[in-house]
PDB file of N, CA and C in Angstrom:
ATOM      1  N   MET A 879      39.535  11.185 121.044  1.00 49.00           N
ATOM      2  CA  MET A 879      41.508  11.171 121.298  1.00 49.00           C
ATOM      3  C   MET A 879      41.717  12.109 122.378  1.00 49.00           C
ATOM      4  N   GLY A 880      43.578  12.034 122.788  1.00 55.00           N
ATOM      5  CA  GLY A 880      43.618  13.114 124.154  1.00 55.00           C
ATOM      6  C   GLY A 880      44.588  14.261 123.454  1.00 55.00           C
ATOM      7  N   GLN A 881      44.934  14.942 124.442  1.00 62.00           N
ATOM      8  CA  GLN A 881      44.920  16.360 123.795  1.00 62.00           C
ATOM      9  C   GLN A 881      46.936  16.464 124.020  1.00 62.00           C
ATOM     10  N   TRP A 882      47.209  16.829 123.142  1.00 57.00           N
ATOM     11  CA  TRP A 882      48.549  17.014 122.115  1.00 57.00           C
ATOM     12  C   TRP A 882      48.954  18.127 123.006  1.00 57.00           C
ATOM     13  N   ARG A 883      50.314  17.686 123.727  1.00 59.00           N
ATOM     14  CA  ARG A 883      51.108  19.013 124.435  1.00 59.00           C
ATOM     15  C   ARG A 883      51.847  19.621 123.576  1.00 59.00           C
ATOM     16  N   SER A 884      53.021  20.283 123.482  1.00 62.00           N
ATOM     17  CA  SER A 884      53.598  21.089 122.739  1.00 62.00           C
ATOM     18  C   SER A 884      54.718  20.839 123.841  1.00 62.00           C
ATOM     19  N   ALA A 885      55.939  20.266 123.485  1.00 70.00           N
ATOM     20  CA  ALA A 885      57.071  19.777 124.215  1.00 70.00           C
ATOM     21  C   ALA A 885      58.701  20.320 123.606  1.00 70.00           C
ATOM     22  N   ALA A 886      58.572  19.624 124.124  1.00 77.00           N
ATOM     23  CA  ALA A 886      59.339  20.931 125.442  1.00 77.00           C
ATOM     24  C   ALA A 886      61.174  20.417 124.214  1.00 77.00           C
ATOM     25  N   VAL A 887      61.694  21.453 123.405  1.00 88.00           N
ATOM     26  CA  VAL A 887      63.304  21.217 122.584  1.00 88.00           C
ATOM     27  C   VAL A 887      63.733  21.476 123.474  1.00 88.00           C
ATOM     28  N   TYR A 888      64.949  20.858 124.292  1.00 95.00           N
ATOM     29  CA  TYR A 888      65.517  21.413 124.547  1.00 95.00           C
ATOM     30  C   TYR A 888      67.038  20.965 123.497  1.00 95.00           C
ATOM     31  N   THR A 889      68.170  22.706 123.659  1.00 97.00           N
ATOM     32  CA  THR A 889      69.199  22.029 123.760  1.00 97.00           C
ATOM     33  C   THR A 889      70.473  22.413 124.105  1.00 97.00           C
ATOM     34  N   CYS A 890      69.848  20.821 125.737  1.00 97.00           N
ATOM     35  CA  CYS A 890      71.407  20.854 126.778  1.00 97.00           C
ATOM     36  C   CYS A 890      69.631  19.736 127.413  1.00 97.00           C
ATOM     37  N   ILE A 891      70.675  18.741 126.740  1.00 96.00           N
ATOM     38  CA  ILE A 891      69.974  17.405 127.711  1.00 96.00           C
ATOM     39  C   ILE A 891      71.137  17.012 129.367  1.00 96.00           C
ATOM     40  N   CYS A 892      71.812  17.088 129.213  1.00 96.00           N
ATOM     41  CA  CYS A 892      72.225  16.692 130.670  1.00 96.00           C
ATOM     42  C   CYS A 892      71.872  17.934 131.618  1.00 96.00           C
ATOM     43  N   ALA A 893      71.267  19.152 130.721  1.00 97.00           N
ATOM     44  CA  ALA A 893      70.813  19.680 131.973  1.00 97.00           C
ATOM     45  C   ALA A 893      69.256  20.003 132.216  1.00 97.00           C
ATOM     46  N   GLY A 894      68.765  19.854 130.832  1.00 96.00           N
ATOM     47  CA  GLY A 894      67.439  19.978 130.342  1.00 96.00           C
ATOM     48  C   GLY A 894      67.178  21.102 130.993  1.00 96.00           C
ATOM     49  N   VAL A 895      67.990  21.955 130.301  1.00 97.00           N
ATOM     50  CA  VAL A 895      67.767  23.525 129.264  1.00 97.00           C
ATOM     51  C   VAL A 895      67.488  23.130 128.036  1.00 97.00           C
ATOM     52  N   THR A 896      66.148  24.195 127.863  1.00 97.00           N
ATOM     53  CA  THR A 896      65.579  24.442 127.261  1.00 97.00           C
ATOM     54  C   THR A 896      65.817  25.328 126.215  1.00 97.00           C
ATOM     55  N   GLU A 897      65.260  25.992 124.613  1.00 96.00           N
ATOM     56  CA  GLU A 897      66.859  26.577 123.608  1.00 96.00           C
ATOM     57  C   GLU A 897      65.961  27.961 124.133  1.00 96.00           C
ATOM     58  N   PRO A 898      64.598  28.524 124.394  1.00 96.00           N
ATOM     59  CA  PRO A 898      63.594  29.335 124.636  1.00 96.00           C
ATOM     60  C   PRO A 898      64.429  29.642 126.278  1.00 96.00           C
ATOM     61  N   GLU A 899      65.288  28.788 127.413  1.00 97.00           N
ATOM     62  CA  GLU A 899      65.740  29.233 128.118  1.00 97.00           C
ATOM     63  C   GLU A 899      67.445  30.379 128.040  1.00 97.00           C
ATOM     64  N   VAL A 900      67.428  29.525 126.950  1.00 97.00           N
ATOM     65  CA  VAL A 900      69.308  29.393 127.001  1.00 97.00           C
ATOM     66  C   VAL A 900      68.900  31.547 125.723  1.00 97.00           C
ATOM     67  N   ARG A 901      68.315  31.020 125.159  1.00 96.00           N
ATOM     68  CA  ARG A 901      67.792  32.600 124.950  1.00 96.00           C
ATOM     69  C   ARG A 901      67.726  33.688 125.943  1.00 96.00           C
ATOM     70  N   ALA A 902      66.325  33.114 126.931  1.00 96.00           N
ATOM     71  CA  ALA A 902      67.108  34.231 127.803  1.00 96.00           C
ATOM     72  C   ALA A 902      67.911  34.206 129.054  1.00 96.00           C
ATOM     73  N   CYS A 903      68.675  33.463 128.692  1.00 97.00           N
ATOM     74  CA  CYS A 903      70.614  34.515 129.815  1.00 97.00           C
ATOM     75  C   CYS A 903      70.813  34.443 128.527  1.00 97.00           C
ATOM     76  N   ILE A 904      70.904  34.302 127.237  1.00 97.00           N
ATOM     77  CA  ILE A 904      71.388  35.131 126.541  1.00 97.00           C
ATOM     78  C   ILE A 904      71.133  36.638 125.934  1.00 97.00           C
ATOM     79  N   ARG A 905      69.602  36.969 126.468  1.00 96.00           N
ATOM     80  CA  ARG A 905      69.704  38.297 126.346  1.00 96.00           C
ATOM     81  C   ARG A 905      69.369  38.979 127.831  1.00 96.00           C
ATOM     82  N   SER A 906      70.095  37.580 129.448  1.00 96.00           N
ATOM     83  CA  SER A 906      69.942  38.619 130.123  1.00 96.00           C
ATOM     84  C   SER A 906      71.528  39.425 130.363  1.00 96.00           C
ATOM     85  N   GLY A 907      72.949  39.255 129.587  1.00 96.00           N
ATOM     86  CA  GLY A 907      74.105  39.547 128.859  1.00 96.00           C
ATOM     87  C   GLY A 907      74.889  38.309 128.799  1.00 96.00           C
ATOM     88  N   ALA A 908      74.133  36.918 129.238  1.00 97.00           N
ATOM     89  CA  ALA A 908      75.523  35.731 128.603  1.00 97.00           C
ATOM     90  C   ALA A 908      75.710  35.573 127.605  1.00 97.00           C
ATOM     91  N   ASP A 909      76.657  36.208 127.557  1.00 96.00           N
ATOM     92  CA  ASP A 909      77.367  35.989 125.821  1.00 96.00           C
ATOM     93  C   ASP A 909      78.793  35.450 125.756  1.00 96.00           C
ATOM     94  N   THR A 910      78.619  34.191 126.583  1.00 97.00           N
ATOM     95  CA  THR A 910      80.490  33.415 126.318  1.00 97.00           C
ATOM     96  C   THR A 910      79.539  31.875 126.534  1.00 97.00           C
ATOM     97  N   VAL A 911      79.336  30.672 126.181  1.00 98.00           N
ATOM     98  CA  VAL A 911      79.320  29.440 126.570  1.00 98.00           C
ATOM     99  C   VAL A 911      79.288  29.302 127.924  1.00 98.00           C
ATOM    100  N   GLU A 912      80.309  29.509 127.984  1.00 98.00           N
ATOM    101  CA  GLU A 912      80.422  30.262 129.724  1.00 98.00           C
ATOM    102  C   GLU A 912      79.488  30.267 131.093  1.00 98.00           C
ATOM    103  N   ARG A 913      79.346  32.080 129.970  1.00 98.00           N
ATOM    104  CA  ARG A 913      78.565  32.450 131.105  1.00 98.00           C
ATOM    105  C   ARG A 913      77.154  31.147 131.545  1.00 98.00           C
ATOM    106  N   ILE A 914      76.601  31.755 129.723  1.00 98.00           N
ATOM    107  CA  ILE A 914      75.572  30.918 129.479  1.00 98.00           C
ATOM    108  C   ILE A 914      75.113  29.302 131.023  1.00 98.00           C
ATOM    109  N   GLY A 915      76.822  29.058 130.422  1.00 98.00           N
ATOM    110  CA  GLY A 915      76.697  27.317 131.532  1.00 98.00           C
ATOM    111  C   GLY A 915      76.659  28.178 133.057  1.00 98.00           C
ATOM    112  N   ASP A 916      76.887  29.337 133.399  1.00 98.00           N
ATOM    113  CA  ASP A 916      77.081  30.018 134.873  1.00 98.00           C
ATOM    114  C   ASP A 916      75.663  29.580 134.894  1.00 98.00           C
ATOM    115  N   SER A 917      74.156  31.275 134.319  1.00 97.00           N
ATOM    116  CA  SER A 917      73.635  31.564 134.913  1.00 97.00           C
ATOM    117  C   SER A 917      72.598  30.223 134.299  1.00 97.00           C
ATOM    118  N   CYS A 918      72.602  28.941 133.271  1.00 97.00           N
ATOM    119  CA  CYS A 918      71.452  27.759 133.319  1.00 97.00           C
ATOM    120  C   CYS A 918      72.507  26.572 133.288  1.00 97.00           C
ATOM    121  N   LEU A 919      73.688  26.368 133.648  1.00 98.00           N
ATOM    122  CA  LEU A 919      73.662  25.121 132.964  1.00 98.00           C
ATOM    123  C   LEU A 919      74.428  24.901 132.163  1.00 98.00           C
ATOM    124  N   ALA A 920      73.259  24.933 130.984  1.00 98.00           N
ATOM    125  CA  ALA A 920      73.329  24.337 129.762  1.00 98.00           C
ATOM    126  C   ALA A 920      74.841  24.773 129.268  1.00 98.00           C
ATOM    127  N   GLY A 921      75.294  23.014 128.658  1.00 97.00           N
ATOM    128  CA  GLY A 921      76.808  23.026 127.781  1.00 97.00           C
ATOM    129  C   GLY A 921      77.755  23.025 129.472  1.00 97.00           C
ATOM    130  N   THR A 922      78.274  23.001 130.328  1.00 97.00           N
ATOM    131  CA  THR A 922      78.508  21.923 131.775  1.00 97.00           C
ATOM    132  C   THR A 922      78.900  20.948 131.471  1.00 97.00           C
ATOM    133  N   GLY A 923      77.983  20.056 131.063  1.00 96.00           N
ATOM    134  CA  GLY A 923      78.175  18.173 130.941  1.00 96.00           C
ATOM    135  C   GLY A 923      78.517  17.823 130.100  1.00 96.00           C
ATOM    136  N   CYS A 924      78.139  17.363 129.150  1.00 97.00           N
ATOM    137  CA  CYS A 924      79.312  16.118 127.929  1.00 97.00           C
ATOM    138  C   CYS A 924      79.829  17.022 127.087  1.00 97.00           C
ATOM    139  N   GLY A 925      79.112  18.589 126.691  1.00 95.00           N
ATOM    140  CA  GLY A 925      79.920  18.775 126.018  1.00 95.00           C
ATOM    141  C   GLY A 925      78.829  19.445 124.235  1.00 95.00           C
ATOM    142  N   THR A 926      78.375  18.436 123.840  1.00 97.00           N
ATOM    143  CA  THR A 926      77.598  17.758 122.832  1.00 97.00           C
ATOM    144  C   THR A 926      77.103  19.528 122.550  1.00 97.00           C
ATOM    145  N   CYS A 927      76.225  19.881 123.414  1.00 97.00           N
ATOM    146  CA  CYS A 927      75.028  21.186 122.809  1.00 97.00           C
ATOM    147  C   CYS A 927      76.479  22.977 122.403  1.00 97.00           C
ATOM    148  N   VAL A 928      77.073  22.385 122.955  1.00 98.00           N
ATOM    149  CA  VAL A 928      78.161  23.719 123.050  1.00 98.00           C
ATOM    150  C   VAL A 928      78.298  24.904 121.347  1.00 98.00           C
ATOM    151  N   GLU A 929      78.146  24.109 120.473  1.00 97.00           N
ATOM    152  CA  GLU A 929      77.709  23.960 118.254  1.00 97.00           C
ATOM    153  C   GLU A 929      76.238  24.942 119.532  1.00 97.00           C
ATOM    154  N   GLN A 930      75.305  24.003 119.333  1.00 97.00           N
ATOM    155  CA  GLN A 930      74.265  24.776 119.402  1.00 97.00           C
ATOM    156  C   GLN A 930      74.076  26.379 120.580  1.00 97.00           C
ATOM    157  N   LEU A 931      75.411  26.348 121.429  1.00 98.00           N
ATOM    158  CA  LEU A 931      75.167  27.533 121.942  1.00 98.00           C
ATOM    159  C   LEU A 931      75.427  28.764 121.567  1.00 98.00           C
ATOM    160  N   GLU A 932      76.736  28.782 120.628  1.00 98.00           N
ATOM    161  CA  GLU A 932      78.470  29.297 119.824  1.00 98.00           C
ATOM    162  C   GLU A 932      76.789  29.720 118.865  1.00 98.00           C
ATOM    163  N   THR A 933      76.060  29.373 118.270  1.00 97.00           N
ATOM    164  CA  THR A 933      74.581  29.243 117.218  1.00 97.00           C
ATOM    165  C   THR A 933      73.751  29.740 117.361  1.00 97.00           C
ATOM    166  N   LEU A 934      73.411  29.882 118.508  1.00 97.00           N
ATOM    167  CA  LEU A 934      72.613  30.606 119.618  1.00 97.00           C
ATOM    168  C   LEU A 934      72.854  31.993 119.408  1.00 97.00           C
ATOM    169  N   LEU A 935      74.366  32.281 119.760  1.00 97.00           N
ATOM    170  CA  LEU A 935      75.313  33.650 120.570  1.00 97.00           C
ATOM    171  C   LEU A 935      75.421  33.935 118.988  1.00 97.00           C
ATOM    172  N   GLU A 936      75.553  33.707 118.565  1.00 97.00           N
ATOM    173  CA  GLU A 936      76.005  34.440 117.179  1.00 97.00           C
ATOM    174  C   GLU A 936      75.135  34.925 116.437  1.00 97.00           C
ATOM    175  N   GLU A 937      73.122  34.347 116.428  1.00 95.00           N
ATOM    176  CA  GLU A 937      72.409  34.657 115.868  1.00 95.00           C
ATOM    177  C   GLU A 937      71.748  36.053 117.047  1.00 95.00           C
ATOM    178  N   HIS A 938      72.555  35.829 117.804  1.00 95.00           N
ATOM    179  CA  HIS A 938      71.483  37.001 118.999  1.00 95.00           C
ATOM    180  C   HIS A 938      72.730  37.939 118.862  1.00 95.00           C
ATOM    181  N   ALA A 939      73.505  38.389 118.964  1.00 93.00           N
ATOM    182  CA  ALA A 939      74.611  39.305 118.391  1.00 93.00           C
ATOM    183  C   ALA A 939      74.296  39.679 116.911  1.00 93.00           C
ATOM    184  N   GLU A 940      73.874  39.411 115.483  1.00 90.00           N
ATOM    185  CA  GLU A 940      73.539  39.337 113.853  1.00 90.00           C
ATOM    186  C   GLU A 940      72.364  40.289 114.705  1.00 90.00           C
ATOM    187  N   ASP A 941      71.469  39.402 115.588  1.00 86.00           N
ATOM    188  CA  ASP A 941      70.309  40.318 115.953  1.00 86.00           C
ATOM    189  C   ASP A 941      70.330  41.612 115.959  1.00 86.00           C
ATOM    190  N   GLY A 942      71.565  41.906 117.268  1.00 77.00           N
ATOM    191  CA  GLY A 942      71.389  42.902 117.697  1.00 77.00           C
ATOM    192  C   GLY A 942      72.416  43.927 116.989  1.00 77.00           C
ATOM    193  N   VAL A 943      73.711  43.121 115.774  1.00 61.00           N
ATOM    194  CA  VAL A 943      73.891  44.173 114.441  1.00 61.00           C
ATOM    195  C   VAL A 943      73.123  44.719 114.073  1.00 61.00           C
ATOM    196  N   LEU A 944      71.747  43.928 113.129  1.00 46.00           N
ATOM    197  CA  LEU A 944      70.539  44.776 112.245  1.00 46.00           C
ATOM    198  C   LEU A 944      69.797  45.032 112.717  1.00 46.00           C
ATOM    199  N   GLY A 945      69.971  44.814 114.209  1.00 41.00           N
ATOM    200  CA  GLY A 945      68.791  46.249 114.402  1.00 41.00           C
ATOM    201  C   GLY A 945      69.414  47.376 115.915  1.00 41.00           C
ATOM    202  N   GLU A 946      70.728  47.726 115.474  1.00 44.00           N
ATOM    203  CA  GLU A 946      71.299  48.964 115.554  1.00 44.00           C
ATOM    204  C   GLU A 946      71.929  49.532 113.935  1.00 44.00           C
ATOM    205  N   ALA A 947      71.680  48.398 113.003  1.00 42.00           N
ATOM    206  CA  ALA A 947      72.726  49.405 111.894  1.00 42.00           C
ATOM    207  C   ALA A 947      70.362  49.446 110.751  1.00 42.00           C
ATOM    208  N   GLN A 948      69.854  49.291 112.383  1.00 42.00           N
ATOM    209  CA  GLN A 948      68.869  50.155 110.991  1.00 42.00           C
ATOM    210  C   GLN A 948      67.793  52.189 111.575  1.00 42.00           C
ATOM    211  N   PRO A 949      67.427  52.918 110.866  1.00 43.00           N
ATOM    212  CA  PRO A 949      67.824  54.088 111.390  1.00 43.00           C
ATOM    213  C   PRO A 949      66.956  53.853 111.975  1.00 43.00           C
ATOM    214  N   SER A 950      66.148  54.508 113.464  1.00 44.00           N
ATOM    215  CA  SER A 950      65.019  54.885 113.797  1.00 44.00           C
ATOM    216  C   SER A 950      64.205  55.499 113.229  1.00 44.00           C
ATOM    217  N   GLY A 951      63.574  54.736 113.436  1.00 48.00           N
ATOM    218  CA  GLY A 951      61.993  55.327 112.825  1.00 48.00           C
ATOM    219  C   GLY A 951      61.148  54.468 112.005  1.00 48.00           C
ATOM    220  N   VAL A 952      62.339  54.268 111.177  1.00 43.00           N
ATOM    221  CA  VAL A 952      61.737  53.599 110.507  1.00 43.00           C
ATOM    222  C   VAL A 952      60.935  51.535 110.382  1.00 43.00           C
TER     223      VAL A 952
END
């Protein structure tokens, strides 16, 4: 039997950008869909992925808020 490879899950097919690449852009400071596009070109083609990009931005913001709400040392 052949080797199985992990298939990349693309968030933006037009630019060939994966979800981990988008998350890296967000962690690096891209805080809008436009800034993600400036960073890695996701969302600059047909626009189908814009909703997913917005979801990833919201998830990142929620993680940041939750992280700040926890007391240090916990």
